[in-house]
PDB file of C-alpha atoms in Angstrom:
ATOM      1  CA  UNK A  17      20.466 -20.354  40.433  1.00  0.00           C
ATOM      2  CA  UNK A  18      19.747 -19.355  36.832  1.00  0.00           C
ATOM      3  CA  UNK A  19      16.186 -19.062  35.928  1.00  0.00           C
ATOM      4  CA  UNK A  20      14.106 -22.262  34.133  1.00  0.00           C
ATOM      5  CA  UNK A  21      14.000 -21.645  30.728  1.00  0.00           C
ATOM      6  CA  UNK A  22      10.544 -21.999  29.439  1.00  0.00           C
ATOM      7  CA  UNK A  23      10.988 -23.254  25.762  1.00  0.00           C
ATOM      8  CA  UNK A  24       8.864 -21.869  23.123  1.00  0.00           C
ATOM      9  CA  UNK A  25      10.127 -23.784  20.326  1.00  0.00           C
ATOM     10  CA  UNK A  26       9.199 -27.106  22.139  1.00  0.00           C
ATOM     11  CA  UNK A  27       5.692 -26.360  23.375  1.00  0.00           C
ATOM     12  CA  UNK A  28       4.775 -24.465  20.007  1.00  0.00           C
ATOM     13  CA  UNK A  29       6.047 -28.237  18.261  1.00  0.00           C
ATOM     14  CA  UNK A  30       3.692 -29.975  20.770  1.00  0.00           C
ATOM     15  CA  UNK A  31       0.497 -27.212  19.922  1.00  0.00           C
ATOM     16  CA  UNK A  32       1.327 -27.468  16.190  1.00  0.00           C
ATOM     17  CA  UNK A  33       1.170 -31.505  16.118  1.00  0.00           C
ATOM     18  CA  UNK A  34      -1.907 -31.549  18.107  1.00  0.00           C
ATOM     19  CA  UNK A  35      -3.415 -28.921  15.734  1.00  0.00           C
ATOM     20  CA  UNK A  36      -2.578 -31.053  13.185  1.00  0.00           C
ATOM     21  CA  UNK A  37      -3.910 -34.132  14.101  1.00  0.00           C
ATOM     22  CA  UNK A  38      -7.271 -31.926  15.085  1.00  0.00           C
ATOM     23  CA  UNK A  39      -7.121 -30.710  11.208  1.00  0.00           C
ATOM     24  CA  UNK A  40      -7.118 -34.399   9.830  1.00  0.00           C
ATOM     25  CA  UNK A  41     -10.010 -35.105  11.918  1.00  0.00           C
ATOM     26  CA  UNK A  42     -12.363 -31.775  10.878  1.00  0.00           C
ATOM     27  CA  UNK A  43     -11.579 -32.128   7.066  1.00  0.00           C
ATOM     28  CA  UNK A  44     -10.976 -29.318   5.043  1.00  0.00           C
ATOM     29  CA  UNK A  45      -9.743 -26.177   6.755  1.00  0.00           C
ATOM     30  CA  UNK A  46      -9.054 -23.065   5.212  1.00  0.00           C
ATOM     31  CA  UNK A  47      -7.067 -19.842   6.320  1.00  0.00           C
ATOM     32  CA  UNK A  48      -6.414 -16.682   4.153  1.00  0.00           C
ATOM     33  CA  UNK A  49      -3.731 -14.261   4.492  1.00  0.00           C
ATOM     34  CA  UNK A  50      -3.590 -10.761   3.650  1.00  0.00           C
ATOM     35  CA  UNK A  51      -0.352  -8.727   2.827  1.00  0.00           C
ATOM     36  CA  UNK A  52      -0.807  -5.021   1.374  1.00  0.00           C
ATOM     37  CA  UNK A  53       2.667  -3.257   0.440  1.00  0.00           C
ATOM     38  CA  UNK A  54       5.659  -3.875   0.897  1.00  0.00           C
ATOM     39  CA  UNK A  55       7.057  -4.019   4.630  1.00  0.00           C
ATOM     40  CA  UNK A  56      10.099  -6.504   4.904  1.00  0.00           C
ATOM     41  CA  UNK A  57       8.807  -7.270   8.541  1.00  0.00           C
ATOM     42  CA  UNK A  58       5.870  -8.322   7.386  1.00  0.00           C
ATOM     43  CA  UNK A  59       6.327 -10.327   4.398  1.00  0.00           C
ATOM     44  CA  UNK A  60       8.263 -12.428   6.607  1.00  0.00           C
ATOM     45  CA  UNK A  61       5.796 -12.916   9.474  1.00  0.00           C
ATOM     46  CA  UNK A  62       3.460 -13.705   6.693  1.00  0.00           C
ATOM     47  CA  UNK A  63       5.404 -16.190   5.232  1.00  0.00           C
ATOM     48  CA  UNK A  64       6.352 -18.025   8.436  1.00  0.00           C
ATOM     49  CA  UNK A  65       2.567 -18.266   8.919  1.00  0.00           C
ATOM     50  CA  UNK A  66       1.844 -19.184   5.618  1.00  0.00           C
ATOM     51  CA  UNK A  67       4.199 -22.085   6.418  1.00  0.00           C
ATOM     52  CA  UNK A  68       3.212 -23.252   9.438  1.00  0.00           C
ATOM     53  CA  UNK A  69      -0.160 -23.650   8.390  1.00  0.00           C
ATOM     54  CA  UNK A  70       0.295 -25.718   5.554  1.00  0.00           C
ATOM     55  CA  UNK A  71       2.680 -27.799   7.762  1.00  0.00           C
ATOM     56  CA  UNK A  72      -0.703 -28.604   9.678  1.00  0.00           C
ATOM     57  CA  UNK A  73      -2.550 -29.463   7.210  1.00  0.00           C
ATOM     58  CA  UNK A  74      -4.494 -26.133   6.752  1.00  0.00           C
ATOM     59  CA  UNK A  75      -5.300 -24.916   3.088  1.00  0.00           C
ATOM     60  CA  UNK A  76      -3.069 -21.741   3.381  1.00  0.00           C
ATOM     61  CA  UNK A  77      -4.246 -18.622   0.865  1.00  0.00           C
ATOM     62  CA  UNK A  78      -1.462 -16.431   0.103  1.00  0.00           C
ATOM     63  CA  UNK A  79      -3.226 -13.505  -1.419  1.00  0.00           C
ATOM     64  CA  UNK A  80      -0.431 -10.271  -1.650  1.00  0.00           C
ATOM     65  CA  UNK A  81      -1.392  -7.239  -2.844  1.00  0.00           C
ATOM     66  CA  UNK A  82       0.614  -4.375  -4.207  1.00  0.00           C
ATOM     67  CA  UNK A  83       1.207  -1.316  -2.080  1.00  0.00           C
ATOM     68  CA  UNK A  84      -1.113   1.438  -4.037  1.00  0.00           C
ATOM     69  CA  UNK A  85      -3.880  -1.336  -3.418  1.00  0.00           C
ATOM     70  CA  UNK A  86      -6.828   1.101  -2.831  1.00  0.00           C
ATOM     71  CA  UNK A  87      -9.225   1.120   0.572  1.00  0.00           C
ATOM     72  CA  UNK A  88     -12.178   0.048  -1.374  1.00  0.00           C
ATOM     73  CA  UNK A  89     -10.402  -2.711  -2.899  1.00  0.00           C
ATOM     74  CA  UNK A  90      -8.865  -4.285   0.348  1.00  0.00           C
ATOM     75  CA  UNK A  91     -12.449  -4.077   1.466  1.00  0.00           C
ATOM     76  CA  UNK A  92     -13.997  -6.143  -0.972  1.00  0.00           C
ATOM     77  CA  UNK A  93     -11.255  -8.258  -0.803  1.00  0.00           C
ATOM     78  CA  UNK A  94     -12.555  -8.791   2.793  1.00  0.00           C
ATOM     79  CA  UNK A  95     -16.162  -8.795   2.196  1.00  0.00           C
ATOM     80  CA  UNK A  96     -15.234 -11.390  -0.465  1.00  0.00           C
ATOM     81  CA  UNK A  97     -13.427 -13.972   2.028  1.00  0.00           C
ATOM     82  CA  UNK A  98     -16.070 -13.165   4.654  1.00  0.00           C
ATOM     83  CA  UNK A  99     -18.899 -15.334   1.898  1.00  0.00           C
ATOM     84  CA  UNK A 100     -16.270 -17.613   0.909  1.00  0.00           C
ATOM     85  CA  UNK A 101     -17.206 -20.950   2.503  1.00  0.00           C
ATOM     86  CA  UNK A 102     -13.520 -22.433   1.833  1.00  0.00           C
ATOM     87  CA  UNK A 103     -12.127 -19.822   4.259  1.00  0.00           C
ATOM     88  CA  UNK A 104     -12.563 -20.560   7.840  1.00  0.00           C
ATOM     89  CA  UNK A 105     -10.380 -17.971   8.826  1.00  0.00           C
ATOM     90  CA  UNK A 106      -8.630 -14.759   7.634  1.00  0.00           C
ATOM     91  CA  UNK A 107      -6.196 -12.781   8.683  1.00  0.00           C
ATOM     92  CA  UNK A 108      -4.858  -9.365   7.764  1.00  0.00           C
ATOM     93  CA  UNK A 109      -1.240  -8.667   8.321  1.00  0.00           C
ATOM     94  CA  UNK A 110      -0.649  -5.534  10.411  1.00  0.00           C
ATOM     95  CA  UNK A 111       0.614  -2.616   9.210  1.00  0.00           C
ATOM     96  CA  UNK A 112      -1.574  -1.684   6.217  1.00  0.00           C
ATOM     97  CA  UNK A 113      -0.303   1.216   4.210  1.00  0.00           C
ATOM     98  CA  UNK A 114      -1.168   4.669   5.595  1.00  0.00           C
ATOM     99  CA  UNK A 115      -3.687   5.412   2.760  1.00  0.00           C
ATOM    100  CA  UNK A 116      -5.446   2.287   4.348  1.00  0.00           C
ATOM    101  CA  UNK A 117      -7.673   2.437   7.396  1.00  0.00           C
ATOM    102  CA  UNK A 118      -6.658  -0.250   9.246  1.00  0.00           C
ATOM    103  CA  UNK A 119      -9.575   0.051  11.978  1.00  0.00           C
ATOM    104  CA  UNK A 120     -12.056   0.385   8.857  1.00  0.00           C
ATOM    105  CA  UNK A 121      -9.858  -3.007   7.307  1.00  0.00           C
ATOM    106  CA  UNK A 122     -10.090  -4.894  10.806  1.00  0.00           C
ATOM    107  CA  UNK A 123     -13.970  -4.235  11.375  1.00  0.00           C
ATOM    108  CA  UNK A 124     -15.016  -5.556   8.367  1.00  0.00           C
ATOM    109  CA  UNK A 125     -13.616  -9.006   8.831  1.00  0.00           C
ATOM    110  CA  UNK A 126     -16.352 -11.230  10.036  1.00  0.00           C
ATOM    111  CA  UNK A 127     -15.727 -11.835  14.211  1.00  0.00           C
ATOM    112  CA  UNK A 128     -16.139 -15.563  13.185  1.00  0.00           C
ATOM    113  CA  UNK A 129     -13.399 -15.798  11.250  1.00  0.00           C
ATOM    114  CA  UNK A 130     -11.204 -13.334  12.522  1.00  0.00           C
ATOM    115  CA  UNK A 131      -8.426 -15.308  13.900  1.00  0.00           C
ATOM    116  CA  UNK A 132      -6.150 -12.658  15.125  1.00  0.00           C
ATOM    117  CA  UNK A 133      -8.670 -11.838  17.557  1.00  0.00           C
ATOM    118  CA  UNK A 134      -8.439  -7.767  16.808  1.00  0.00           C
ATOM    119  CA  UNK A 135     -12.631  -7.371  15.722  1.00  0.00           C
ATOM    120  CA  UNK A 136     -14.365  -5.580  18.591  1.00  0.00           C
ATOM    121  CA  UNK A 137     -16.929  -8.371  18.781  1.00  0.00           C
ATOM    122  CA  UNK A 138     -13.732 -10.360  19.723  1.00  0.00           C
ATOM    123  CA  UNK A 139     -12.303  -7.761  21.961  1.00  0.00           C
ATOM    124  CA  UNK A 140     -15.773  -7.429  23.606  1.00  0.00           C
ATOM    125  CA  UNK A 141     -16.214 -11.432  24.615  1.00  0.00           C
ATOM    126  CA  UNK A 142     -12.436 -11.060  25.864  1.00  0.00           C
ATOM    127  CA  UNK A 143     -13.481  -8.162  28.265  1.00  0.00           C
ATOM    128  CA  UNK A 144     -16.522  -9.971  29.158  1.00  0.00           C
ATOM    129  CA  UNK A 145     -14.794 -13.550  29.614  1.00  0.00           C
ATOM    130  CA  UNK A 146     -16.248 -15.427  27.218  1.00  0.00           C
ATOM    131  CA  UNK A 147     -13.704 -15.520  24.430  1.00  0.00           C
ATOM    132  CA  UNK A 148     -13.844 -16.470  21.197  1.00  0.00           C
ATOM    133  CA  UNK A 149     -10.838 -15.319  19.358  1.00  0.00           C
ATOM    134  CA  UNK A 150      -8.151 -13.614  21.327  1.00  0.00           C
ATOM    135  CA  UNK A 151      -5.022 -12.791  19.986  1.00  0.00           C
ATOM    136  CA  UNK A 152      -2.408 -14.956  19.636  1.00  0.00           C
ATOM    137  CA  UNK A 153       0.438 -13.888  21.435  1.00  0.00           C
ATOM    138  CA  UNK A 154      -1.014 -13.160  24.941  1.00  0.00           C
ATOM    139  CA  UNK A 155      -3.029 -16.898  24.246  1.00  0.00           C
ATOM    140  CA  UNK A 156       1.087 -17.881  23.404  1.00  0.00           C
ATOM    141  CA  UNK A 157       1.954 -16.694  27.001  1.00  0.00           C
ATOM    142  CA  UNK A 158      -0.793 -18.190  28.693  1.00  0.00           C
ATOM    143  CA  UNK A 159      -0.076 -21.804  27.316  1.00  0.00           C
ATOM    144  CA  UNK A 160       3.334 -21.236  28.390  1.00  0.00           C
ATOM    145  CA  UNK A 161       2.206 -20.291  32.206  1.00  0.00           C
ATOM    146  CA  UNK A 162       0.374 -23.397  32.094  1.00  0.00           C
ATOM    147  CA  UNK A 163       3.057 -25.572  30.481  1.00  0.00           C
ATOM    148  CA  UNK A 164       5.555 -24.619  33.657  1.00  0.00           C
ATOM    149  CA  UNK A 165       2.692 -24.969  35.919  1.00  0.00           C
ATOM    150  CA  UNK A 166       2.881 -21.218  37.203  1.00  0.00           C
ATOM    151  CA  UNK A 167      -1.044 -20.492  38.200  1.00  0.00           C
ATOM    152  CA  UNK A 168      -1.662 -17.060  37.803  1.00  0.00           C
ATOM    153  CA  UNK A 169      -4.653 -17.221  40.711  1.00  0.00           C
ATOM    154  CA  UNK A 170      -3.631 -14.892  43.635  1.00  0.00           C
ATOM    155  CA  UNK A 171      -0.305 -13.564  42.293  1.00  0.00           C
ATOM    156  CA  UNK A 172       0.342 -10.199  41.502  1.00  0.00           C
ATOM    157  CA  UNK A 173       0.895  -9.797  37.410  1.00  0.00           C
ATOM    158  CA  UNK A 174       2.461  -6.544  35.689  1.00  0.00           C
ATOM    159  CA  UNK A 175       1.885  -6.286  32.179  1.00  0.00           C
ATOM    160  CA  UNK A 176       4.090  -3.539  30.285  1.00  0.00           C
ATOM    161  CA  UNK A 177       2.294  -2.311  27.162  1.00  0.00           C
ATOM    162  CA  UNK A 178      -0.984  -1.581  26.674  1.00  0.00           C
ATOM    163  CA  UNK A 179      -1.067  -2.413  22.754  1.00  0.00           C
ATOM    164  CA  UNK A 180      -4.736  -3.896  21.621  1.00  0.00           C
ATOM    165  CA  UNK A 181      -2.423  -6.805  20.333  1.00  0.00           C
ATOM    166  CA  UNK A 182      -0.779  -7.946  23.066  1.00  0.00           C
ATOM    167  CA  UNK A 183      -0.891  -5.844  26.668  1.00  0.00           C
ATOM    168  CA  UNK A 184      -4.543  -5.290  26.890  1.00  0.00           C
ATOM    169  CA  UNK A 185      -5.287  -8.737  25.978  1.00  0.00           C
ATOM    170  CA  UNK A 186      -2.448 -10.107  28.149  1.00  0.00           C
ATOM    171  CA  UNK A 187      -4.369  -8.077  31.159  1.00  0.00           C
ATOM    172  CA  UNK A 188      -7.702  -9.728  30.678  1.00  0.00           C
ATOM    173  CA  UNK A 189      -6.359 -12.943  30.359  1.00  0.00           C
ATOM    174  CA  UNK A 190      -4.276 -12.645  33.570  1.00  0.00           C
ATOM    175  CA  UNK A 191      -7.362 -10.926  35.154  1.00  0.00           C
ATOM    176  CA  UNK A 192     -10.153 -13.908  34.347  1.00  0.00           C
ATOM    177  CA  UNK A 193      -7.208 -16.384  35.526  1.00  0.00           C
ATOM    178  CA  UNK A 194      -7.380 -14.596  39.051  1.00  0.00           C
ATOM    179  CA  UNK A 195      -4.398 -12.934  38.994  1.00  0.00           C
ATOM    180  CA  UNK A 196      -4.349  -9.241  40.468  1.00  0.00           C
ATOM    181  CA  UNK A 197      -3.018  -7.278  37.380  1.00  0.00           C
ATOM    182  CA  UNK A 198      -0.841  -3.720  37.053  1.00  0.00           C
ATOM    183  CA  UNK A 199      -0.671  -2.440  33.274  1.00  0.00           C
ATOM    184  CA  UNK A 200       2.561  -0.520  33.044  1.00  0.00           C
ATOM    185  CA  UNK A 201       3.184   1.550  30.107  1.00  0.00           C
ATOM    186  CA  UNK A 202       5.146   4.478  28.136  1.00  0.00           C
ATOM    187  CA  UNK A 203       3.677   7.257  30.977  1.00  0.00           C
ATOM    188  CA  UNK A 204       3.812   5.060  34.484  1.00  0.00           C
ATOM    189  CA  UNK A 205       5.900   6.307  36.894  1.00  0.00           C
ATOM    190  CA  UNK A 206       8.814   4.376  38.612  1.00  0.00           C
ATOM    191  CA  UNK A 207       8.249   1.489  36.676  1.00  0.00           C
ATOM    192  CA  UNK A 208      10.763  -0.577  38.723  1.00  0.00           C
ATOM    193  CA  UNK A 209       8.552  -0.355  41.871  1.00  0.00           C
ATOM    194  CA  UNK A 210       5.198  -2.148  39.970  1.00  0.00           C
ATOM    195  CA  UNK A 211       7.464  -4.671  38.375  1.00  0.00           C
ATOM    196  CA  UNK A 212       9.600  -5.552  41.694  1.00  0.00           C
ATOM    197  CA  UNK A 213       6.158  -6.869  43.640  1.00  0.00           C
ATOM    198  CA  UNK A 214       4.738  -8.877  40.297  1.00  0.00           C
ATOM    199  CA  UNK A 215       5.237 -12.592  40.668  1.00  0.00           C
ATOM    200  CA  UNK A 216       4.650 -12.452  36.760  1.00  0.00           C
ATOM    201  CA  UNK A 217       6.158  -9.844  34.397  1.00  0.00           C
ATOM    202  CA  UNK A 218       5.011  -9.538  30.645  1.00  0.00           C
ATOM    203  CA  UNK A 219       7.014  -6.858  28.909  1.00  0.00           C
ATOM    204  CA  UNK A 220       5.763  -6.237  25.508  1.00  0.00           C
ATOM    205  CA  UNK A 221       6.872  -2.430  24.565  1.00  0.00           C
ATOM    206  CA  UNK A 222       9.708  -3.195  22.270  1.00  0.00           C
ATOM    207  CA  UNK A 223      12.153  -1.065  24.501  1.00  0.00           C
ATOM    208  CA  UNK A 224      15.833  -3.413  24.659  1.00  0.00           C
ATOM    209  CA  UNK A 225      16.556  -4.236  28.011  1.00  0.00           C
ATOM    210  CA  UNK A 226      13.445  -1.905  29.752  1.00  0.00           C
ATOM    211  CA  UNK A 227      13.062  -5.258  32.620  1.00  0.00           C
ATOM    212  CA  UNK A 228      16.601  -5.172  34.258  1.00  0.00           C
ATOM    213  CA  UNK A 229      17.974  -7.561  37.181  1.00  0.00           C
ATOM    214  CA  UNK A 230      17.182  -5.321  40.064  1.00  0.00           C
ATOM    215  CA  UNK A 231      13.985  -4.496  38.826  1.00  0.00           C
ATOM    216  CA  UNK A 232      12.778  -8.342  39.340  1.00  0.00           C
ATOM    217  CA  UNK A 233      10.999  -9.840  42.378  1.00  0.00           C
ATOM    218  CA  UNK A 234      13.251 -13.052  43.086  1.00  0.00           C
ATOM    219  CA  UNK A 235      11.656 -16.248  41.587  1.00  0.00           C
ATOM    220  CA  UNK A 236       9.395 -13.987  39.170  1.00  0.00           C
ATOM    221  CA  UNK A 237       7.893 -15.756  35.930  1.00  0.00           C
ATOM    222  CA  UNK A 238       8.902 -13.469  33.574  1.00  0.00           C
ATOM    223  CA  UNK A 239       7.917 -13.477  29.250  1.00  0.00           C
ATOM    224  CA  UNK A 240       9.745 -11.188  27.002  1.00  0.00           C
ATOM    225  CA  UNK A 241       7.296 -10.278  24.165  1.00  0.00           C
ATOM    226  CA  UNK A 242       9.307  -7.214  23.066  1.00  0.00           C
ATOM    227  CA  UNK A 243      11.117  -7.912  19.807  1.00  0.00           C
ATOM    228  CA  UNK A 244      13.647  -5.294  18.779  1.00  0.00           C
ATOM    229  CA  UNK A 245      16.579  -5.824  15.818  1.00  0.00           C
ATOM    230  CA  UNK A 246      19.640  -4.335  16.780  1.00  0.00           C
ATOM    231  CA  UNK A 247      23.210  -3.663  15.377  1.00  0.00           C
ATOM    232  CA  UNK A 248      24.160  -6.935  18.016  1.00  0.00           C
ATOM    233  CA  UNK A 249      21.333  -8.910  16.639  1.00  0.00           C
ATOM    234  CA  UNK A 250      17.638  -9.303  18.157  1.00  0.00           C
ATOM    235  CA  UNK A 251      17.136  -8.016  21.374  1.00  0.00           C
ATOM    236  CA  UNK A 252      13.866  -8.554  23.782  1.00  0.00           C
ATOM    237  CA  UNK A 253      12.319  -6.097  26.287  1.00  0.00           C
ATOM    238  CA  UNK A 254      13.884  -8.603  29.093  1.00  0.00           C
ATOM    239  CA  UNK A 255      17.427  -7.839  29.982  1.00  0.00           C
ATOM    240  CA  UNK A 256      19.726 -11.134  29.600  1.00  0.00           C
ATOM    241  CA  UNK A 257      20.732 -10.147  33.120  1.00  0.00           C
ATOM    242  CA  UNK A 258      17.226 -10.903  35.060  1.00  0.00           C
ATOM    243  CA  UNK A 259      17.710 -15.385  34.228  1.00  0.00           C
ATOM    244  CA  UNK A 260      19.893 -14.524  37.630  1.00  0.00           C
ATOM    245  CA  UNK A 261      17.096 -13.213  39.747  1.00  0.00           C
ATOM    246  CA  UNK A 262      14.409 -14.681  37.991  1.00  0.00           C
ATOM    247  CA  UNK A 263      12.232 -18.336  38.320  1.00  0.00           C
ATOM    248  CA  UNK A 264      11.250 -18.519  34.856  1.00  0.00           C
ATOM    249  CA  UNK A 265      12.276 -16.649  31.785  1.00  0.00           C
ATOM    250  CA  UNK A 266      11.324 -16.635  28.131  1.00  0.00           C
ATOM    251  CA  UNK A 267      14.495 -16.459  26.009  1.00  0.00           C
ATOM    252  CA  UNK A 268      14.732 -14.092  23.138  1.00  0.00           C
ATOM    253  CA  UNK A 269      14.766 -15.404  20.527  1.00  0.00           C
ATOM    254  CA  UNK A 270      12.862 -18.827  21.120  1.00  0.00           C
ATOM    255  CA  UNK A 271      10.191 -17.946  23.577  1.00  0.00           C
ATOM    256  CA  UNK A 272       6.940 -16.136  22.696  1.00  0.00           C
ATOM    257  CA  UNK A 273       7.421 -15.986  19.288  1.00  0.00           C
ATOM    258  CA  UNK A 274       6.982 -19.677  18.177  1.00  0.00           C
ATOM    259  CA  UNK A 275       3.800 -20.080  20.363  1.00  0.00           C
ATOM    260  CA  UNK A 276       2.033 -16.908  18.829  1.00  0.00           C
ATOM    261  CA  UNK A 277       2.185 -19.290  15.513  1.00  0.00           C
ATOM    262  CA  UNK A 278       1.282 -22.327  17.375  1.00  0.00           C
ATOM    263  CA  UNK A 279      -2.168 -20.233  18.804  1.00  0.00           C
ATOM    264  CA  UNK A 280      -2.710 -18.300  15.575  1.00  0.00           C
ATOM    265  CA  UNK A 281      -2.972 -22.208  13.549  1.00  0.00           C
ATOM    266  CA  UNK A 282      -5.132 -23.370  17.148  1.00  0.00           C
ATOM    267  CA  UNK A 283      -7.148 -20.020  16.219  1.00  0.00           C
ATOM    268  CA  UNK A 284      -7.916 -20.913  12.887  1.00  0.00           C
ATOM    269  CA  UNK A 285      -9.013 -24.510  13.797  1.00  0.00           C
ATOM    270  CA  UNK A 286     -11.403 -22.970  16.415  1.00  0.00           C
ATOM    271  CA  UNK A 287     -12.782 -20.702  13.673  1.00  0.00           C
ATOM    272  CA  UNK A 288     -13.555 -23.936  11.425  1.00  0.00           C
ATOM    273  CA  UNK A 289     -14.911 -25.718  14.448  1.00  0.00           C
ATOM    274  CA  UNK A 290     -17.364 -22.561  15.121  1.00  0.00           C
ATOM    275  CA  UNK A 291     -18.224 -22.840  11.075  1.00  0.00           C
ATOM    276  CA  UNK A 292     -19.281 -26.210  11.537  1.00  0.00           C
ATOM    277  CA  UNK A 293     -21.341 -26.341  14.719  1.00  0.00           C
ATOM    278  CA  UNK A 294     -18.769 -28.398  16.232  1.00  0.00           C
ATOM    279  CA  UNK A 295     -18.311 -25.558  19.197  1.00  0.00           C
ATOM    280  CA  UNK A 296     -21.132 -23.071  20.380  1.00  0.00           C
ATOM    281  CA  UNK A 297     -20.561 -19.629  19.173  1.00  0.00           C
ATOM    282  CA  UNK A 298     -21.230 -17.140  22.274  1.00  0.00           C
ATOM    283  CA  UNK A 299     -24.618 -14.953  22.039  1.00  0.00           C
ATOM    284  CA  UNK A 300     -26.191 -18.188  19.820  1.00  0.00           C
TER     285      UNK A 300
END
């Protein structure tokens, strides 16, 4: 029996309407985005973001700036949306130009309104389990678990990549839900033999096809994060042979990638709810 597929598109439409609804109750939200250069990629993750927010109501800021933008001006750029009391949340669009130092770029946005989740002070409540921004994608996966009623408490979890955007996250998440958790990565040995006990697989190392059929415990939950564009079109870290073993399965396209929208926009309401006293910021 092929796998369940476990629809993206539809529960990122359901997160999206309820953010939006959320929005017209706050007021006034507002979210900033920051592009530096000139990476394809990015320009259109940016503007699919850019969209979506203004599709829930969110006062989107499109700020792009050239690719010979200096250091010191993307920092004050930062410092400046950090005092700006229209911006609830801002988010800088990964990768920054190489004369930019992106660690220097993501510590000096303000941990309140840093809705990717990437600020140590962020990073730091994760670890410690009591979040406050965590980044979007691994937040995606965990709506989706929910969604399809999979309960991560007692089951074993491998998570392939250990990226500060996604695997580590994805970990901690998995960990504070109970699960018992295996991080995988570019130097573990016989992969197959961690991923053929989990009862839920995250792959998220942008390596076509790295999860195959035989690798998969029968009836695994398994969520392709791994986005590569091939010659045959895009391809996820999942291979298209594993919805015959598997219980669950994110498709590729369709899957993780509309709910790490969805939890970015639910992100940037949290911020503005954190702005207003409407939700207790952690350590106050």
């Amino acid at each position: 029996m092929a796998a369940v597929r476990m629809d993206g598109k539809e529960l990122a439409a359901k997160v999206r309407a309820g953010v939006a609804a959320e929005v017209a109750e706050v007021g006034h939200i507002g979210l900033a985005t920051v592009l530096v250069g000139d990476d394809p990629a990015s320009h259109v993750y940016i503007t699919s973001k850019h969209r979506a927010a203004i599709e829930a109501g969110i006062d989107a800021r499109d700020i792009r700036l050239p690719d010979d933008t200096s250091e010191a001006d993307v920092l004050a750029l930062v410092a400046s949306l950090n005092e700006d009391p229209e911006v609830d949340g801002i988010l800088v669009q990964l990768p920054l130009p190489s004369h930019v130092n992106e660690t220097k770029v993501t510590y000096a946005v303000s941990p309140a309104k840093d809705v990717d989740g990437f600020h140590p002070v962020n990073a730091g409540n994760l670890y410690l389990g009591t979040p406050i921004h965590v980044p979007a994608t691994p937040s995606g996966c965990m709506e989706l678990l929910q969604a399809y009623d999979i309960d991560p408490a007692g089951k074993e979890a491998v998570v392939i990549g250990r990226s500060e955007i996604v695997g580590r996250p994805m970990a901690m998440l998995l960990l504070h839900a109970h699960a018992t958790v295996t991080i995988c990565h570019s130097r573990t040995a016989d992969l197959a033999s961690h991923v053929r006990r989990a009862d839920i697989v995250v792959a998220a190392v942008g390596r076509p096809g790295i999860v195959t059929a035989d690798m998969v415990n029968p009836g695994a939950a398994c969520l392709d994060v791994g986005l590569t564009r091939t010659d045959e079109g895009i391809r996820g870290d999942i291979d298209a042979g594993v919805e015959e073993v598997a219980g669950f399965l994110t498709p590729m396209p369709g899957g993780t990638g509309p709910m790490t929208i969805a939890m970015l926009l639910a992100s940037t309401l949290k911020a503005a709810r954190y702005r207003r006293g409407l939700l207790a910021f952690p350590g106050n």
